[in-house]
Coordinates of C-alpha atoms in Angstrom, one line a residue:
X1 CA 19.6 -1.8 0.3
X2 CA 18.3 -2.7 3.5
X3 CA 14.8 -2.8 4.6
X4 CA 15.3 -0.6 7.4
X5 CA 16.3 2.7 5.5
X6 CA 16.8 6.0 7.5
X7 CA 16.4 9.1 5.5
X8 CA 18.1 12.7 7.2
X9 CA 18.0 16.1 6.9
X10 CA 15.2 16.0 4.0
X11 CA 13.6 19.5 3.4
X12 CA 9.7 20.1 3.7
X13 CA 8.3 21.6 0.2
X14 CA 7.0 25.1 1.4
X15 CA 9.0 25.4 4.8
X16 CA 12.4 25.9 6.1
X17 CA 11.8 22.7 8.1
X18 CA 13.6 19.9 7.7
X19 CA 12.8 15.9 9.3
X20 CA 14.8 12.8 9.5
X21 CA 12.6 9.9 8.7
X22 CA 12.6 5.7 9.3
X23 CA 11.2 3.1 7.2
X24 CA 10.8 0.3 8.2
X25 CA 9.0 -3.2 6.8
X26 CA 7.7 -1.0 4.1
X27 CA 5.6 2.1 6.7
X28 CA 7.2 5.0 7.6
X29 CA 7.6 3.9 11.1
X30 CA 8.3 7.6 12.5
X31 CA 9.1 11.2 11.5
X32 CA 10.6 13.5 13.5
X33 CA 12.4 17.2 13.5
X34 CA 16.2 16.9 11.8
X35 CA 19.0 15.8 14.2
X36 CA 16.0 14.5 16.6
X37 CA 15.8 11.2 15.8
X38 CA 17.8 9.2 18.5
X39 CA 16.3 6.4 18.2
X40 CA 17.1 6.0 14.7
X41 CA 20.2 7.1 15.1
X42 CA 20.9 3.6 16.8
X43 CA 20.3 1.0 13.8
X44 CA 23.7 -0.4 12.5
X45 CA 21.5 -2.2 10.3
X46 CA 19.9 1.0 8.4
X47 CA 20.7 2.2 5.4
X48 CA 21.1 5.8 5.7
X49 CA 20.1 8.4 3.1
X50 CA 22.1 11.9 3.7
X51 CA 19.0 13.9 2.1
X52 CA 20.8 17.4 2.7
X53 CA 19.7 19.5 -0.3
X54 CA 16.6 17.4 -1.1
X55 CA 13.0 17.6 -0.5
X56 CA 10.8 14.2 1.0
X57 CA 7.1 14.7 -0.5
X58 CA 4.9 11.1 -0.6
X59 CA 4.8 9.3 -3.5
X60 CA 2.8 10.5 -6.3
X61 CA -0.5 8.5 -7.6
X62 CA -2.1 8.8 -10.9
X63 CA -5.9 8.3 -10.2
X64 CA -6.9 7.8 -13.4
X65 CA -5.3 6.1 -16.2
X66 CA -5.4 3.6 -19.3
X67 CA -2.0 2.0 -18.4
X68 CA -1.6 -0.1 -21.8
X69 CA -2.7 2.4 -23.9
X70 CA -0.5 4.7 -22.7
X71 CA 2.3 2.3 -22.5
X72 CA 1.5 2.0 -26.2
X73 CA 1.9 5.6 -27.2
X74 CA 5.8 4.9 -26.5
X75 CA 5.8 2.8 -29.6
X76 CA 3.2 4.4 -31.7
X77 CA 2.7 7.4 -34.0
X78 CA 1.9 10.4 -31.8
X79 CA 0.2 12.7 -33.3
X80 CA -0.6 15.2 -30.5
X81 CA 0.8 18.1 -32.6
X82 CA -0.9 18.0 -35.2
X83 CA -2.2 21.2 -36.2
X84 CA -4.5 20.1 -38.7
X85 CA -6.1 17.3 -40.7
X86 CA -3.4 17.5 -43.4
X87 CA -0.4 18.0 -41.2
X88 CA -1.5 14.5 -39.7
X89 CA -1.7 12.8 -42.7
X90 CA 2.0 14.3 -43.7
X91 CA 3.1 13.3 -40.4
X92 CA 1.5 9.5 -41.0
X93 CA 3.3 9.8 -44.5
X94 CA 6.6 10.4 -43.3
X95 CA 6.2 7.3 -41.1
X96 CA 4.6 5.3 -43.2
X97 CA 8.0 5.5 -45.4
X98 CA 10.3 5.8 -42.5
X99 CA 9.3 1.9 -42.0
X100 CA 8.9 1.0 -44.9
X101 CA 12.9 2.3 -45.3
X102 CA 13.5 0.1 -42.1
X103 CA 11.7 -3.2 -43.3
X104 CA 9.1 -3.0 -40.1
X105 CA 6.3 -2.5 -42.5
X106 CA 4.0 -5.6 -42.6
X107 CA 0.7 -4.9 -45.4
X108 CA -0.8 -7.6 -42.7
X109 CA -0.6 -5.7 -39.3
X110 CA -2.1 -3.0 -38.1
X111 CA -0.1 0.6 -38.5
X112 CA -1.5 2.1 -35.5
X113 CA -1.4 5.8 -34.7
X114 CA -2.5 8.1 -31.1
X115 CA -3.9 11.4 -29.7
X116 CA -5.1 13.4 -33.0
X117 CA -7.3 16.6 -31.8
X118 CA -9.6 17.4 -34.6
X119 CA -11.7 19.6 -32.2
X120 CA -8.6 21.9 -32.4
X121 CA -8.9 21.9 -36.7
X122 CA -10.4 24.4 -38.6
X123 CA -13.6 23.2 -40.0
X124 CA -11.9 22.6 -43.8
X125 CA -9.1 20.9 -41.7
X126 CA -11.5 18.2 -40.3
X127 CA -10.7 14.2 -41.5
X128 CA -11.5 12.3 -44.5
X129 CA -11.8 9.3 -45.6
X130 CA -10.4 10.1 -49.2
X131 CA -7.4 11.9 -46.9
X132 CA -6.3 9.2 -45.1
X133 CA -7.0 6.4 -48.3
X134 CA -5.0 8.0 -50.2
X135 CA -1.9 7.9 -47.8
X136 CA -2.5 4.2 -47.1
X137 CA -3.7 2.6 -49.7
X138 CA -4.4 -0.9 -48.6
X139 CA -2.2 -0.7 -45.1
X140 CA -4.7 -1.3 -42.5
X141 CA -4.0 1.9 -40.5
X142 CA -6.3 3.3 -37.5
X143 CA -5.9 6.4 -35.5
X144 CA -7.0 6.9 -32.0
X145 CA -8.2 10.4 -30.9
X146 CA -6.6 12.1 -27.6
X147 CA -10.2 11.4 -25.9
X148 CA -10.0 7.8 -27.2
X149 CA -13.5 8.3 -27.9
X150 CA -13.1 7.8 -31.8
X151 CA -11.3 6.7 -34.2
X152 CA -9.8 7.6 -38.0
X153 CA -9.4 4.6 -39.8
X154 CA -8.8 3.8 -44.0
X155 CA -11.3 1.9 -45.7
X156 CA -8.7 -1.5 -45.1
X157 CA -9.0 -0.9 -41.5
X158 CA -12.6 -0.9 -41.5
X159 CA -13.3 -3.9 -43.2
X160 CA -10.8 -5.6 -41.1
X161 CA -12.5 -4.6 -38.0
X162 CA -15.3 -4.9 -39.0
X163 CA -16.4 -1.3 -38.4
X164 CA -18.4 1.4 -40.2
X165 CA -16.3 4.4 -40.7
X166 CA -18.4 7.4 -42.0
X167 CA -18.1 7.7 -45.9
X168 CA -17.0 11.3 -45.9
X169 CA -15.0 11.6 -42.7
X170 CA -13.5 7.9 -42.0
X171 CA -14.3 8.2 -38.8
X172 CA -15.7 5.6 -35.7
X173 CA -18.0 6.2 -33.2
X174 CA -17.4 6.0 -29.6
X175 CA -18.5 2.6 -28.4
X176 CA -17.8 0.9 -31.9
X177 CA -14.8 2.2 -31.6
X178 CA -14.1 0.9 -27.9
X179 CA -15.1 -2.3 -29.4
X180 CA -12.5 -1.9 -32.0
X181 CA -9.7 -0.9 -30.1
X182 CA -9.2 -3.7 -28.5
X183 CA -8.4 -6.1 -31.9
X184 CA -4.8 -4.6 -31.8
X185 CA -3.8 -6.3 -29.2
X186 CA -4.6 -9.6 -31.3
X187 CA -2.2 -8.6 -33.9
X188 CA 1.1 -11.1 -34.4
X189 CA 3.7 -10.1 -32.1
X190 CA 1.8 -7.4 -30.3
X191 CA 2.4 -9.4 -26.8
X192 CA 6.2 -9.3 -27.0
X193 CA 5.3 -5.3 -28.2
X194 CA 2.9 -5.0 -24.9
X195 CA 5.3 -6.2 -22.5
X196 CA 8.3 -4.4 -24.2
X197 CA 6.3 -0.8 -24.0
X198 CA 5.0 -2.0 -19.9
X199 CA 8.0 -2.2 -18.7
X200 CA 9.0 1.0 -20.0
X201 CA 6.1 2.8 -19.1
X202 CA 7.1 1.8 -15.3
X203 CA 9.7 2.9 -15.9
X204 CA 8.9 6.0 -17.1
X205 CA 6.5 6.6 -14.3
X206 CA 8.3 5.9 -11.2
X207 CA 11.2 8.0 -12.8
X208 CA 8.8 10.9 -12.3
X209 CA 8.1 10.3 -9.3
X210 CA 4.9 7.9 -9.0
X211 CA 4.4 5.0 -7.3
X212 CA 0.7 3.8 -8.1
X213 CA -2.2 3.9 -10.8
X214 CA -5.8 3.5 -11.2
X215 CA -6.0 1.4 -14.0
X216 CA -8.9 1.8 -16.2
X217 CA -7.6 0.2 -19.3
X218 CA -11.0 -1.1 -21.4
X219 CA -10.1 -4.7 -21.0
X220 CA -9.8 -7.1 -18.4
X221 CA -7.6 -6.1 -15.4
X222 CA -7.8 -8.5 -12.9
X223 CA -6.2 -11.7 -14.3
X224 CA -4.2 -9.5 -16.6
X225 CA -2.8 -7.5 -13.8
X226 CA -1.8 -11.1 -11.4
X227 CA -0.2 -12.0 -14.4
X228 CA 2.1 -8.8 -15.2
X229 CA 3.0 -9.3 -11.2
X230 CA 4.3 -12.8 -11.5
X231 CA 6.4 -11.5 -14.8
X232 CA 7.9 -9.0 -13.2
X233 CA 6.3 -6.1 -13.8
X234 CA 5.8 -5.0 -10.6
X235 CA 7.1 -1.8 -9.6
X236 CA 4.2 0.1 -9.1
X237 CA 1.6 -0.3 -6.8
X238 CA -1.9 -0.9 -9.1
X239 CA -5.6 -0.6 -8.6
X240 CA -7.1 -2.7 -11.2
X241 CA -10.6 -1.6 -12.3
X242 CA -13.5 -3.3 -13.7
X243 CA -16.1 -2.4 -16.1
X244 CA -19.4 -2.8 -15.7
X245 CA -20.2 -6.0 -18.5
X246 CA -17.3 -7.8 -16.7
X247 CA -18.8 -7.2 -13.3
X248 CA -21.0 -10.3 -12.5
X249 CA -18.0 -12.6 -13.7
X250 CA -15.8 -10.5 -11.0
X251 CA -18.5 -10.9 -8.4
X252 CA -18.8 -14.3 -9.4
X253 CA -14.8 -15.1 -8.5
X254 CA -14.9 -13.4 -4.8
X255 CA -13.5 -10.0 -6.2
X256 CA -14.0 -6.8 -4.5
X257 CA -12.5 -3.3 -4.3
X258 CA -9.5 -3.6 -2.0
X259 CA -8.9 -7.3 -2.0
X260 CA -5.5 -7.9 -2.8
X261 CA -3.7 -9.4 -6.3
X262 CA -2.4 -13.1 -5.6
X263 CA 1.9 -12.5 -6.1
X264 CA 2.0 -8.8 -5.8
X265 CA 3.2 -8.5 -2.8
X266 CA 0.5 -6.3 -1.7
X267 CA 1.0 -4.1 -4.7
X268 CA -1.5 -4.9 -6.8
X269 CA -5.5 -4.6 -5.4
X270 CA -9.0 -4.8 -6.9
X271 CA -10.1 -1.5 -8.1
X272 CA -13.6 -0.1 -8.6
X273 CA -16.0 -0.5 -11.2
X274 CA -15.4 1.8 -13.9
X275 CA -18.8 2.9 -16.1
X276 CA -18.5 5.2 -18.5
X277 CA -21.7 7.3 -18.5
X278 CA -21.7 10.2 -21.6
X279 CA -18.6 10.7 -24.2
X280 CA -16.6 13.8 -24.4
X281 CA -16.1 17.3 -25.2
X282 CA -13.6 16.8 -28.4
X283 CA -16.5 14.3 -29.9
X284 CA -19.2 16.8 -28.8
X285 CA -20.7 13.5 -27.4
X286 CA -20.4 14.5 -23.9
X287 CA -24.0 14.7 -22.3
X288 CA -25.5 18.7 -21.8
X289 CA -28.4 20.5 -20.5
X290 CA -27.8 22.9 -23.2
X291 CA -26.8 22.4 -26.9
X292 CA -23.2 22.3 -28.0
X293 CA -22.4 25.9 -30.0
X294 CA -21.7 26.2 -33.7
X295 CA -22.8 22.5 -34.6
X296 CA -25.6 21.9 -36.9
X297 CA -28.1 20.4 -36.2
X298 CA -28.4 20.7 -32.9
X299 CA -26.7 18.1 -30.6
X300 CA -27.0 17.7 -26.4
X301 CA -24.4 14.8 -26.8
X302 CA -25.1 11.0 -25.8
X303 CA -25.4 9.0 -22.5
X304 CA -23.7 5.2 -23.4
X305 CA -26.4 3.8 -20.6
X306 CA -29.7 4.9 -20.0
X307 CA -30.3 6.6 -16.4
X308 CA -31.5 3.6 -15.3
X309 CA -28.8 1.3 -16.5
X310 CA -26.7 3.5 -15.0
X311 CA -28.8 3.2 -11.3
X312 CA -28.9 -1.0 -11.6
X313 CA -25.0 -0.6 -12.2
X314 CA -24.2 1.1 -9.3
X315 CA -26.2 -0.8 -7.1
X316 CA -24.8 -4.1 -7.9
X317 CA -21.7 -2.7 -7.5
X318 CA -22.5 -1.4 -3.8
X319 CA -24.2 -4.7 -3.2
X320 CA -21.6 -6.3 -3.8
X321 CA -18.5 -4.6 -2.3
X322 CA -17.5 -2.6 -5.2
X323 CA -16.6 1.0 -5.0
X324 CA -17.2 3.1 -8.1
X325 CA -15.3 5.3 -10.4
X326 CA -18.0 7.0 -12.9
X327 CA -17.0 8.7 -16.2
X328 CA -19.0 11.9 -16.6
X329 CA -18.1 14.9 -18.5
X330 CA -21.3 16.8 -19.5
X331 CA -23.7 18.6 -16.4
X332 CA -26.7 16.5 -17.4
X333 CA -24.3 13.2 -17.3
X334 CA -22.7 13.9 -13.6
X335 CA -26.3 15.3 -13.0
X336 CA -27.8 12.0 -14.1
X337 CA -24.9 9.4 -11.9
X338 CA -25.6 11.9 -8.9
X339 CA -29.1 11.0 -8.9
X340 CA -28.2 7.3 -8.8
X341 CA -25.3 7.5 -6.4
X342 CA -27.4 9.1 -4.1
X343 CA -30.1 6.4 -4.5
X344 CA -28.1 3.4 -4.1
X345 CA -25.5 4.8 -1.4
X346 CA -22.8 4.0 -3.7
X347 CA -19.6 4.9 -2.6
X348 CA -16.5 6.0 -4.7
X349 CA -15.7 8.5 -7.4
X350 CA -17.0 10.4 -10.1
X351 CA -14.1 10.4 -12.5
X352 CA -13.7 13.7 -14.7
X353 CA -16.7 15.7 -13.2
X354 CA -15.5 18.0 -16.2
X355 CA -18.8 20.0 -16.4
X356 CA -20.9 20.7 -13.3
X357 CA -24.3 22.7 -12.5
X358 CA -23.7 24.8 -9.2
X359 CA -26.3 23.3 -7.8
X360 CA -24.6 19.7 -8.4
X361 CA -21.3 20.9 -6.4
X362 CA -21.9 20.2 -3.3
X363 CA -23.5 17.2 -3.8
X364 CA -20.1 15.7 -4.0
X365 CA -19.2 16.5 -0.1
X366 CA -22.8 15.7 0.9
X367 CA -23.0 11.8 -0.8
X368 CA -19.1 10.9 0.3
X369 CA -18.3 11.1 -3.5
X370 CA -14.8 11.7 -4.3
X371 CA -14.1 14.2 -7.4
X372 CA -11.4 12.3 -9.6
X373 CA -9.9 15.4 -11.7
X374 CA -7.8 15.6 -14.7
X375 CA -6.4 19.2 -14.3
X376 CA -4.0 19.1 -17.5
X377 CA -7.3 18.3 -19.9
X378 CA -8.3 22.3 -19.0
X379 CA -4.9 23.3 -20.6
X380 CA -5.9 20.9 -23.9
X381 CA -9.5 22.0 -23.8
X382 CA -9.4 25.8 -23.1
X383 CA -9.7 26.2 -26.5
X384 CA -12.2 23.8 -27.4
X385 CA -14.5 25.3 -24.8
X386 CA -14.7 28.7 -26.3
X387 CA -16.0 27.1 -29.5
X388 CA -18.4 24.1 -28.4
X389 CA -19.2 25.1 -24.6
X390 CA -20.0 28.7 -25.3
X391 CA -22.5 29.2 -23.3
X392 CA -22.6 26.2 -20.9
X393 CA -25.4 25.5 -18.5
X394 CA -22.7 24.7 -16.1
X395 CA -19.5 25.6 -14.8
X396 CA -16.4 23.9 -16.7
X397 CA -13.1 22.4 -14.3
X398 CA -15.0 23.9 -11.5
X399 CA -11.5 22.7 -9.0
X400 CA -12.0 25.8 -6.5
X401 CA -15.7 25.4 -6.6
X402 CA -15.4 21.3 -5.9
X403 CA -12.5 22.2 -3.1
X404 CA -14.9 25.3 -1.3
X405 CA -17.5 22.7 -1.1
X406 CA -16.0 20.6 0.7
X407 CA -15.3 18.0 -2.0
X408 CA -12.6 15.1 -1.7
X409 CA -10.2 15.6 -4.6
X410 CA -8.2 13.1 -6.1
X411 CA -6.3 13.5 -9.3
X412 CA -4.6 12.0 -12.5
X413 CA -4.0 12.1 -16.2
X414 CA -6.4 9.8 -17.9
X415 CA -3.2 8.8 -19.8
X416 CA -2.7 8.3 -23.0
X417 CA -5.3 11.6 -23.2
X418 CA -2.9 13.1 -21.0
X419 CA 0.5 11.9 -20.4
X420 CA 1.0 9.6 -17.4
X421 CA 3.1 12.7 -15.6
X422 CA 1.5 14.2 -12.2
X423 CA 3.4 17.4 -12.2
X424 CA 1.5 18.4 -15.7
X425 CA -1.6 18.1 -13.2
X426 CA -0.1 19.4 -10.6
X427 CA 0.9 22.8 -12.5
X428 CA -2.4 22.6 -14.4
X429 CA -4.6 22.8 -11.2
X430 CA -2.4 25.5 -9.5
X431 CA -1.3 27.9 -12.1
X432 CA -4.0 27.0 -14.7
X433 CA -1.5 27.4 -17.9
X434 CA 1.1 25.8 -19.4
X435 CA 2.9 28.9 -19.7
X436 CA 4.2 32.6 -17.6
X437 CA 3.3 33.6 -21.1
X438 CA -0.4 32.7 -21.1
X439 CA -3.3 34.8 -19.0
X440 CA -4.5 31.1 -16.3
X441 CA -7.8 30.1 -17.7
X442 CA -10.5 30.5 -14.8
X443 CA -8.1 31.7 -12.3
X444 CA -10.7 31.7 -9.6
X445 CA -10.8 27.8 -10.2
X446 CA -7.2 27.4 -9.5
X447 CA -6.1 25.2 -5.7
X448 CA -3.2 26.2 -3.4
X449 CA 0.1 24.2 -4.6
X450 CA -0.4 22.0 -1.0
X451 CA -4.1 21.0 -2.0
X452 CA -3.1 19.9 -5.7
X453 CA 0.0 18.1 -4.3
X454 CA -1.9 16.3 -1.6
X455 CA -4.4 15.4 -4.3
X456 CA -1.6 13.8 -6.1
X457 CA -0.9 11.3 -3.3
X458 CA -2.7 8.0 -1.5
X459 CA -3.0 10.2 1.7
X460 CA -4.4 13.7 0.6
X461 CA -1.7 14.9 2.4
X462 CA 1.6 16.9 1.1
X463 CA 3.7 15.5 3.7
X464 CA 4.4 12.7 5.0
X465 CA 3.5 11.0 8.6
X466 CA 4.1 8.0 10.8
X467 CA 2.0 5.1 9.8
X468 CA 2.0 6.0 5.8
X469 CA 2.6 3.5 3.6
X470 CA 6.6 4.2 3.1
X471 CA 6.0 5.3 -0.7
X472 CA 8.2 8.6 -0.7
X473 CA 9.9 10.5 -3.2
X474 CA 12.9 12.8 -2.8
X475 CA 13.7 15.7 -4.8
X476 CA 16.6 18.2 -5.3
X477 CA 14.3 21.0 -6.0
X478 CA 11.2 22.7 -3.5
X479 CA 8.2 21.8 -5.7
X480 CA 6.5 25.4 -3.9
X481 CA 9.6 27.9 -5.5
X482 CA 8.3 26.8 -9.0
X483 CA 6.7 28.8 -11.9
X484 CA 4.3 26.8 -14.6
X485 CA 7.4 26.1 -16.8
X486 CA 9.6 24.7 -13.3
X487 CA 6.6 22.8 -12.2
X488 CA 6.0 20.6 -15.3
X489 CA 9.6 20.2 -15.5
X490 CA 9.9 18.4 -11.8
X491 CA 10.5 15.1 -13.3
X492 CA 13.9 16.3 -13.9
X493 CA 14.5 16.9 -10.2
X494 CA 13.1 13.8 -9.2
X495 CA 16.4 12.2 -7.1
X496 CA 14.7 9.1 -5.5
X497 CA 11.8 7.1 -5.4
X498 CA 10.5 4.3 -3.0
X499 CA 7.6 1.7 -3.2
X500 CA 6.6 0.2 0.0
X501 CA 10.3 1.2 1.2
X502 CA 12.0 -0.3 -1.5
X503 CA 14.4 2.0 -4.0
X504 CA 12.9 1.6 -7.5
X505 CA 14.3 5.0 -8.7

């Protein structure tokens, strides 16, 4: 395909208008009303695109992912529908033996399992070591939660890893468990595995329509990320982030936010420092002003930094040319990296903002903060809230609230707790269900389909304009005609996708 590609007669979601567009040396180099272009229509050279029953929308970020970890869940046991601890376990059984059967069972490597929500479990339902010993015997086998902030592991994976798994319940704690995770990776043949499962997940993603990720994978991105470019994985445009114990050594090698990947091709950029300031809801570890409901004793949750931890983070970070993307779940959390945003100007995003005090809303518009949202986590949480956030100090998935106020919004998946799918997010955020069948959970908090969308893309924008980065994506359906079941099944209708003007779907 040439690089000069002309795309006609494409629809506008929510409109009856309809635009011919030109991309050219990777920009859209103009836009203009259908059957206006007459400029364009003078480039022998052009490939043109006949998009006459299609849609043009930009391309579609996700803002907020663990990209190997939820390349990973591809080639893992995926337990997301478990409805309990011992439907897990059977569901571990049954492929336990189904490799065994298959001869891929090694007693030496890790048997690695994803996304179990014990939150969800009745309270006699809850895991156990005994439970998950006496399914594995001495197969190391660990379990990741859908947060990712614990683990369920056998008494064979514990003393491998070197871990303490509670004696009754088998399971990890958060930042042991962060630790942990990471030893997989080490296991023979997991590289050929990783690369394998990558190249799928791109796949995968630009099949749905996305053409770039903020990766927040626990690890080292920047060297790891140059060296997936120069293999050829390198389809999707990348922000690589960095956490804050691997900060310095970034600072130290001339990183900063923005600067570009060597060999991407201007794909692949420096992302912002990641910190990850309180846990979660589904470990009850995410940090509140007010008690968690039903739990005994009495629990507020747990910061991973202390406020001023948090405060010297950040302002290394600014110092030094770093923008920041802060995990906060809990009110007293984003309370708490408000406070230190604001005193050391940082500049970036507060990822999650999952629980806010009213009075912390508009802080977000007032201190330039962007609000980095995960809109499908309210459709896995609903639930949970009723039983642990009962009677919240704060407002949960406050969207609307964040969008009145004036707050930059920016969305995403935080994939593999989510999948790596911005339409789920999409639908989430403007019909707040999964389902016609469901009442919306805090309907008030719900955003106009244009808002959500434009959150979904590099330029806030749901359409496209001369001087965008030409990262489009065509579809054979309006994305606006769609119901919560049409919506989260738009990857289907997904004709086309283009990175920096180049077909990769």
């Amino acid at each position: 395909m040439s690089s000069l590609v002309r795309i006609v007669n494409a629809g506008i979601p929510g409109s009856r208008t309809r635009a011919d567009l030109v991309l050219r040396d990777g920009v859209v180099a103009s836009v203009h009303p259908a059957g206006e272009d007459i400029a364009g229509k003078a480039m022998p050279d052009a490939t043109t695109i006949d998009a006459d029953g299609l849609w043009v929308i930009p391309g579609l970020w996700d803002c907020h992912t663990h990209f190997t970890q939820w390349a990973k869940t591809l080639g893992r046991l995926d337990l997301i529908s478990a409805r309990s601890a011992s439907e897990a376990m059977s569901m571990l059984r049954a492929h336990l033996d189904e490799r065994r059967a298959s001869g891929t069972l090694d007693p030496n490597v890790f048997v690695v399992g994803m996304r179990f929500r014990h939150s969800l479990w009745a309270d006699d339902e809850q895991p156990t070591l005994a439970a998950i010993d006496a399914v594995t015997g001495e197969q190391p086998v660990a379990l990741s939660s859908a947060d990712m902030h614990c683990g369920w592991v056998n008494s064979a994976a514990a003393r491998r890893l070197g871990v303490h798994a509670d004696e009754h319940t088998g399971l990890v704690g958060e930042l042991e468990w962060f630790d942990a995770y990471t030893q997989f990776d080490k296991a023979p043949g997991a590289a050929e595995e990783t690369d394998r499962l990558l190249r799928e997940a791109e796949r995968d993603a630009v099949s749905k329509g996305v053409v770039g990720i903020r990766d927040y994978e626990m690890a080292e991105n920047i060297d790891t990320w140059i060296d997936r470019f120069a293999a050829g994985i390198n389809t999707l445009r990348v922000d690589a982030g960095v956490y804050p114990e691997r900060l310095q050594n970034a600072i130290d090698a001339g990183w900063h936010t923005g600067k570009a990947l060597p060999g991407s091709n201007g794909l692949g950029r420096v992302g912002a420092m990641k910190l990850i300031s309180d846990g979660s809801l589904n470990t009850r570890s995410a940090y509140c002003s007010s008690p968690y409901s039903g739990i005994e004793p009495p629990t507020y949750g747990t910061l991973s930094y202390t406020p001023q931890q948090i405060e010297d983070y950040m302002r290394l970070a600014t110092e030094h040319g770093f923008d920041i993307a802060c995990h906060a779940i809990g009110d007293e959390a984003n309370t708490i990296v408000l406070d230190a945003a604001a005193a050391t100007h940082a500049h970036g995003s507060i990822e999650h903002a999952q629980m806010l005090k009213p009075i912390d809303i508009p802080r977000f518009a007032q201190l330039g903060l962007t609000a980095s949202i995960q809109p499908q986590h309210a459709m896995d949480d609903r639930d949970v809230i009723t039983r642990f956030w009962a009677n919240p100090a704060g407002i949960p998935y406050p969207f609307r609230s964040l969008y009145d106020a004036g707050a930059q919004l920016r969305m995403g998946s935080d994939a593999p707790v989510a999948p790596l799918d911005p339409w789920l997010a999409i639908s989430a955020a403007v019909f707040g269900t999964e389902s016609s069948d469901r009442e919306p959970f805090q309907p008030e908090q719900c955003l106009p389909v244009e808002v959500a969308l434009g959150a979904s893309t590099a330029v806030g924008r749901d359409r496209l304009e001369a001087g965008d980065p030409a990262d489009i994506v065509l579809l054979d359906a309006d994305p606006y005609a769609a119901a919560p079941e049409v919506m989260r099944a738009m990857p289907a209708h997904v004709a086309m996708t283009f990175v920096a003007g180049k077909r990769v779907y």
